[in-house]
Short mmCIF file of C-alpha atoms in Angstrom, two decimals:
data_model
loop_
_atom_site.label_atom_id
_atom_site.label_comp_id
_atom_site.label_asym_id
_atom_site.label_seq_id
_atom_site.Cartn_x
_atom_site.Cartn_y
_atom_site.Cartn_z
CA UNK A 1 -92.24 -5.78 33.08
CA UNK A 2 -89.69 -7.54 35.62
CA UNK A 3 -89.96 -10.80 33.65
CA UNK A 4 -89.04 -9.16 30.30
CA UNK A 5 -86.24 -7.31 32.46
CA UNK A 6 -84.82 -10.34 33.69
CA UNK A 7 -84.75 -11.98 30.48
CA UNK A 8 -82.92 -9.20 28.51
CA UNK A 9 -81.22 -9.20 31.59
CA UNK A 10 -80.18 -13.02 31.04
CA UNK A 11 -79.18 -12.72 27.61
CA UNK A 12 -76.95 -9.72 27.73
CA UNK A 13 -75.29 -11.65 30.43
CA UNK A 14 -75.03 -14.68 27.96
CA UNK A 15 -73.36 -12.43 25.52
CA UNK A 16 -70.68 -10.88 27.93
CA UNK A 17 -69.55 -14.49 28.81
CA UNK A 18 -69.31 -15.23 24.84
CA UNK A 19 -67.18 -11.71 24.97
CA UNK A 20 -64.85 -13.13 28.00
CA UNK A 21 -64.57 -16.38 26.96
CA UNK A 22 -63.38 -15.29 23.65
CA UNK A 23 -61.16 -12.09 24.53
CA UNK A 24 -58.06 -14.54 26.32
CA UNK A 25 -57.89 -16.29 22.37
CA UNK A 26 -57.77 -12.28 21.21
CA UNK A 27 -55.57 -11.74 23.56
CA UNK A 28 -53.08 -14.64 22.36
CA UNK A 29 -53.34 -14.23 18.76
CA UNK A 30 -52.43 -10.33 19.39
CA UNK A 31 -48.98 -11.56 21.29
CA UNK A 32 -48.08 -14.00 18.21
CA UNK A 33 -48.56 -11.12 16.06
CA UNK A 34 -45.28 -9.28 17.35
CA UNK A 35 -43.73 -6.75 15.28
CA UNK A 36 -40.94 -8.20 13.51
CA UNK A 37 -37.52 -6.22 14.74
CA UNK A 38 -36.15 -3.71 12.39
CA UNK A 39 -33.58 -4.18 9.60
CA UNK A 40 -30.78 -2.07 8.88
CA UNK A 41 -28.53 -1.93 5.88
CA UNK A 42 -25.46 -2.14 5.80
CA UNK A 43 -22.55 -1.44 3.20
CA UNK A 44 -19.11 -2.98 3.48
CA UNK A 45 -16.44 -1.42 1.18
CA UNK A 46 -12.68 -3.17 1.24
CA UNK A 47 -9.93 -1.23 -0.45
CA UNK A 48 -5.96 -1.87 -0.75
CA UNK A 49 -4.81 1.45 -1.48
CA UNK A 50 -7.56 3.39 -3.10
CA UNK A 51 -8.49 0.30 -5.30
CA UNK A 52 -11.30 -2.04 -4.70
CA UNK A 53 -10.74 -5.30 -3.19
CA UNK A 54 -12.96 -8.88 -3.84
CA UNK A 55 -12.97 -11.44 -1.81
CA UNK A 56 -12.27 -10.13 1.51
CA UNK A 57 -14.63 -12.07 4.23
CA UNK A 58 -16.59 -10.06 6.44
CA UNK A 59 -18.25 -11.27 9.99
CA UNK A 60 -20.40 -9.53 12.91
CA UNK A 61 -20.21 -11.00 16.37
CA UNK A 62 -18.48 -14.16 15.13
CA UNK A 63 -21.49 -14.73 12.33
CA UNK A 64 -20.42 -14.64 8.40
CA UNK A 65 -21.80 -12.10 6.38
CA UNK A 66 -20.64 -12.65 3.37
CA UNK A 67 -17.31 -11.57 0.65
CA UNK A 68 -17.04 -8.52 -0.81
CA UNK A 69 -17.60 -8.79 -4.87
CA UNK A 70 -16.05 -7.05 -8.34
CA UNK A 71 -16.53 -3.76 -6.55
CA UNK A 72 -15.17 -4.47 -3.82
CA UNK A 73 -18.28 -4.38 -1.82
CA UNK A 74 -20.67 -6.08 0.49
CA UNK A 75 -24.33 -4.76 0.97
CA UNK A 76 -26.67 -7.16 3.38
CA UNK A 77 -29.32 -6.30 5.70
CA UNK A 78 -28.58 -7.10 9.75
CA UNK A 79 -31.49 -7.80 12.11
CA UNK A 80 -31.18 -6.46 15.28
CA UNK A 81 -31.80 -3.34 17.60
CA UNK A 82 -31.42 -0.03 17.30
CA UNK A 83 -28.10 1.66 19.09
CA UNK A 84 -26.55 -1.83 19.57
CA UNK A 85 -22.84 -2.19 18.95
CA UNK A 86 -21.43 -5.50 16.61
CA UNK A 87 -17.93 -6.50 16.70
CA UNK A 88 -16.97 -6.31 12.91
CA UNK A 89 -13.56 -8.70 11.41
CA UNK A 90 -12.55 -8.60 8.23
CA UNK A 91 -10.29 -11.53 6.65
CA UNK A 92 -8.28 -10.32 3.95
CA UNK A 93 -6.81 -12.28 1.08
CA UNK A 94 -3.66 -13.75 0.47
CA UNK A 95 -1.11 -11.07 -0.42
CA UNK A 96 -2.64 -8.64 1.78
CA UNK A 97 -1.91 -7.50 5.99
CA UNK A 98 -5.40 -7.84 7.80
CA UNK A 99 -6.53 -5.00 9.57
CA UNK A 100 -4.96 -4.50 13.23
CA UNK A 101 -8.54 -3.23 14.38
CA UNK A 102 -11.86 -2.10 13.07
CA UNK A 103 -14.44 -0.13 14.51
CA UNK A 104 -18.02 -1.33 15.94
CA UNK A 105 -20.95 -1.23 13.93
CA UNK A 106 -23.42 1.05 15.54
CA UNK A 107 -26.91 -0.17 13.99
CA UNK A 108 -28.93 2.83 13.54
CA UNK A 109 -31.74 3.99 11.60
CA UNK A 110 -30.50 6.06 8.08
CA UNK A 111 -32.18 8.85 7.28
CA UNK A 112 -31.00 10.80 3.97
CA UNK A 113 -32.69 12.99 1.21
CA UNK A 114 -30.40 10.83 -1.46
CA UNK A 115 -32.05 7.73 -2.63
CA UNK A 116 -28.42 6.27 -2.82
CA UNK A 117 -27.19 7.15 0.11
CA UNK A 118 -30.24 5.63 1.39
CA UNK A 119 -30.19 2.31 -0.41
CA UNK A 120 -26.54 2.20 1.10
CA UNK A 121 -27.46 2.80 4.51
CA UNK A 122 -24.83 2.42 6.75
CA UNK A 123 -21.04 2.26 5.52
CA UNK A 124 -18.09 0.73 6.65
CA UNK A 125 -14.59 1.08 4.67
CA UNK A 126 -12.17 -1.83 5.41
CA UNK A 127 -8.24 -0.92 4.52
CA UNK A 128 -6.10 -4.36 3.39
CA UNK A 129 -2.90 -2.95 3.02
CA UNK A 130 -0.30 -5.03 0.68
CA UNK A 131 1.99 -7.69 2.53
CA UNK A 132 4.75 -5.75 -0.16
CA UNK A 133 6.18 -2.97 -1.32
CA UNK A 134 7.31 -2.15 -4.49
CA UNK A 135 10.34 -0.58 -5.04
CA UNK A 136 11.95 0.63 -8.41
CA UNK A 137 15.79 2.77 -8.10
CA UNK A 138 17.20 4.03 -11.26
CA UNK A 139 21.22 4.46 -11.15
CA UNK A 140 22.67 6.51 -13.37
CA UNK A 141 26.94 6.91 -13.15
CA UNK A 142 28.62 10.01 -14.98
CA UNK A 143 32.00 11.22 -15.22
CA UNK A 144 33.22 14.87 -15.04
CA UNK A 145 32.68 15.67 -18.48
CA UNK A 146 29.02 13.72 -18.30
CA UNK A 147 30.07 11.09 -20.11
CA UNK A 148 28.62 7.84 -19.18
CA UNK A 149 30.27 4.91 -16.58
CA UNK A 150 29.42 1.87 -18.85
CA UNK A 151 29.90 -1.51 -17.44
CA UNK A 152 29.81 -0.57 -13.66
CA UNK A 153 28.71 -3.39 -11.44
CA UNK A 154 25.78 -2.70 -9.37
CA UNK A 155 25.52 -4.56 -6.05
CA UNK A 156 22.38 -5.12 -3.76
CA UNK A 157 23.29 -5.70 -0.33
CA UNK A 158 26.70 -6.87 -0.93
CA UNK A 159 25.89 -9.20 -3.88
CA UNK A 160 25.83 -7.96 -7.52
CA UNK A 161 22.60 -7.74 -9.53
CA UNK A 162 23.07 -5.85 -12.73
CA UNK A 163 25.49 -3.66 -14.82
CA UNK A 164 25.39 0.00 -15.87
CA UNK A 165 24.71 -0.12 -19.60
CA UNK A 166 26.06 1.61 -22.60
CA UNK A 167 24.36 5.03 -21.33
CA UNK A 168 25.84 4.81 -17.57
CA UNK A 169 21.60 4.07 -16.38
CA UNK A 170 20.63 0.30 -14.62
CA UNK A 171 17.44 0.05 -13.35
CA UNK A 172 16.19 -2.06 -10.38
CA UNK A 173 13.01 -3.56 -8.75
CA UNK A 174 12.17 -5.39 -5.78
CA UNK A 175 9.01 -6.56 -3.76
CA UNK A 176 10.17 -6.33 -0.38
CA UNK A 177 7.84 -6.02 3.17
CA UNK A 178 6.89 -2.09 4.15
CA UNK A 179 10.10 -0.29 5.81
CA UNK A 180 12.45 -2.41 4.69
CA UNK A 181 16.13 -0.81 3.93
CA UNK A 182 17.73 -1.41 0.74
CA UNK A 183 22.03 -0.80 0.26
CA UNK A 184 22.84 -0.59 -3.07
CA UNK A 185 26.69 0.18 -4.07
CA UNK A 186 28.63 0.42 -7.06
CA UNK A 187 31.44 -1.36 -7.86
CA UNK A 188 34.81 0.48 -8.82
CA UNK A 189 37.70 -2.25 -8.50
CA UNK A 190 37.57 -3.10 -12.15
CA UNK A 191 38.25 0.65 -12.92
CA UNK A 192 41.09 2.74 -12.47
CA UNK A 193 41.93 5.88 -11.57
CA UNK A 194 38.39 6.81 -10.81
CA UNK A 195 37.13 8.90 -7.56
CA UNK A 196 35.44 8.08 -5.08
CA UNK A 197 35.66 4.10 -4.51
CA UNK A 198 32.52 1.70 -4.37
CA UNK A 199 30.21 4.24 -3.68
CA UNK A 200 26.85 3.81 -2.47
CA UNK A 201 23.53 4.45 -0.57
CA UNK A 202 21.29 2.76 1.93
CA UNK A 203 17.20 3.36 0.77
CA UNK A 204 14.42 3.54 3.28
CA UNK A 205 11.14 1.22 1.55
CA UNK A 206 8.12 2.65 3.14
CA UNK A 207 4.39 1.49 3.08
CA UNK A 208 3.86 2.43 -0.10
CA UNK A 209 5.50 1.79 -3.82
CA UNK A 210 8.31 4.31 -4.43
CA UNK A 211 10.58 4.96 -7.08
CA UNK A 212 14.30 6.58 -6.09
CA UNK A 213 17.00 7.78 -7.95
CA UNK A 214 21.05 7.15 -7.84
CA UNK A 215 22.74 9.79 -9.65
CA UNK A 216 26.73 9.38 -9.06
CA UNK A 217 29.42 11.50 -10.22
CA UNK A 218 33.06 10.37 -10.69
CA UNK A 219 35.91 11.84 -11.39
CA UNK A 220 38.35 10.24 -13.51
CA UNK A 221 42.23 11.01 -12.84
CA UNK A 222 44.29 11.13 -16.61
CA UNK A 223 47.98 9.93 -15.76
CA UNK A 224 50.52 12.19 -17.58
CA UNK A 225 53.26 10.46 -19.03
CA UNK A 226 56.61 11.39 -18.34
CA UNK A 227 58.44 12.67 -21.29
CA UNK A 228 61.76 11.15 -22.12
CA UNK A 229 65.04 13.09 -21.60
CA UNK A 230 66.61 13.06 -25.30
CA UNK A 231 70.47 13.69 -24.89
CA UNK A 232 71.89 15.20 -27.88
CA UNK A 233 75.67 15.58 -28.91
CA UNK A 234 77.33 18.86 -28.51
CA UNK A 235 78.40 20.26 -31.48
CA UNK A 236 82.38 21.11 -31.72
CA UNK A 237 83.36 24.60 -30.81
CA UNK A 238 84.62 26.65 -33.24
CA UNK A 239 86.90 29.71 -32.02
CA UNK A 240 86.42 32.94 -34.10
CA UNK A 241 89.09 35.41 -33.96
CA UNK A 242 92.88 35.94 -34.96
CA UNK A 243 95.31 32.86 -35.54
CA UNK A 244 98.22 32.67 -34.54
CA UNK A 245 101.08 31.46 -36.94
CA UNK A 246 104.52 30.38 -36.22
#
């Protein structure tokens, strides 16, 4: 009985060596085997105004992402962790003001009942505003009785541009940068007799396209002519009453 002991006794010993001796290779392969870090997605939308905008260049901590398309839009997948924060810039295109500041991108785990929404994950809206302005001012110049001033010069910051036509209107339009002013006059030298002189108005462009309006009323002073004194003979007296004879 010991002998048959002592050699089970052997070759379980035998077998937890084999078991040791193979559990630092377990061991190993089970750290290789790491599970891969999560991905989140991300959706990058870049508007001027309202409208989609391609081609504006997107980067997180210093590392290209991509342009948005058509759409104006950029969906990738970022590797990282969740809760950590990533320095977004955006690089507009030409024509357009970059964005003073965006906020960080807070990776985080979506969780939505919309498939969309879902297959969106995270979004980001990027603003590119317009480097300028549109701005379109309609003059129109009537008289007293509403009849039209035709022919009026019409002068942008001292220098003129246009004329009133044969209905009194002009019509202007100018790109200029956001809150820009704009003095627009009208000319009366060539006129006369007409109230008030080289009238005019100083327009305030903001960030945004605007149309204003110049409606100016004159009044037009009608010289009377003098009429002429007309001297006419007298005709001669004649006396009625009694004669006297010699």
């Amino acid at each position: 009985m010991r002998g048959r002991l002592m050699h089970w006794s052997s070759s379980a010993g035998r077998g937890l060596l084999v078991v040791v001796a193979l559990l630092p290779g377990l061991l190993l392969s089970a750290c290789e085997e790491e599970t891969p870090p999560p991905r989140f997605r991300v959706t990058f939308k870049a508007e001027v105004d309202g409208a989609a905008l391609p081609g504006v260049r997107i980067t997180a901590d210093g590392q290209v992402l991509g342009e948005t398309g058509d759409s104006g839009e950029l969906g990738i997948e970022i590797t990282g962790v969740e809760g950590q924060a990533m320095v977004i810039e955006a690089e507009c295109p030409e024509g357009h003001r970059q964005p003073l500041e965006l906020p960080l991108l807070t990776l985080r785990s979506f969780q939505g009942l919309d498939p969309a929404a879902h297959a969106r994950g995270i979004e980001m809206t990027i603003e590119c505003p317009p480097a300028e302005r549109h701005a379109v001012i309609v003059i129109r110049a009537l008289d007293q009785d509403d009849k039209p001033v035709v022919n009026l010069p019409v002068n942008v910051r001292g220098h003129e541009v246009t004329r009133t036509n044969d209905g009194g209107v002009a019509h202007l339009h100018y790109a200029v940068p956001p809150n820009s002013t704009l003095r627009v006059s009208l000319g009366t030298d060539e006129i006369e007799n007409i109230r008030p002189q080289n009238p005019g108005r100083t327009f305030s462009v903001p960030d945004a396209d605007e149309v204003f309006v110049l409606d100016q009323s004159f009044q037009r002073r009608v010289r009377r002519r003098r009429g002429r004194m007309r001297m006419t003979m007298a005709a001669p007296v004649t006396r009625m009453g009694p004669v006297r004879i010699n």
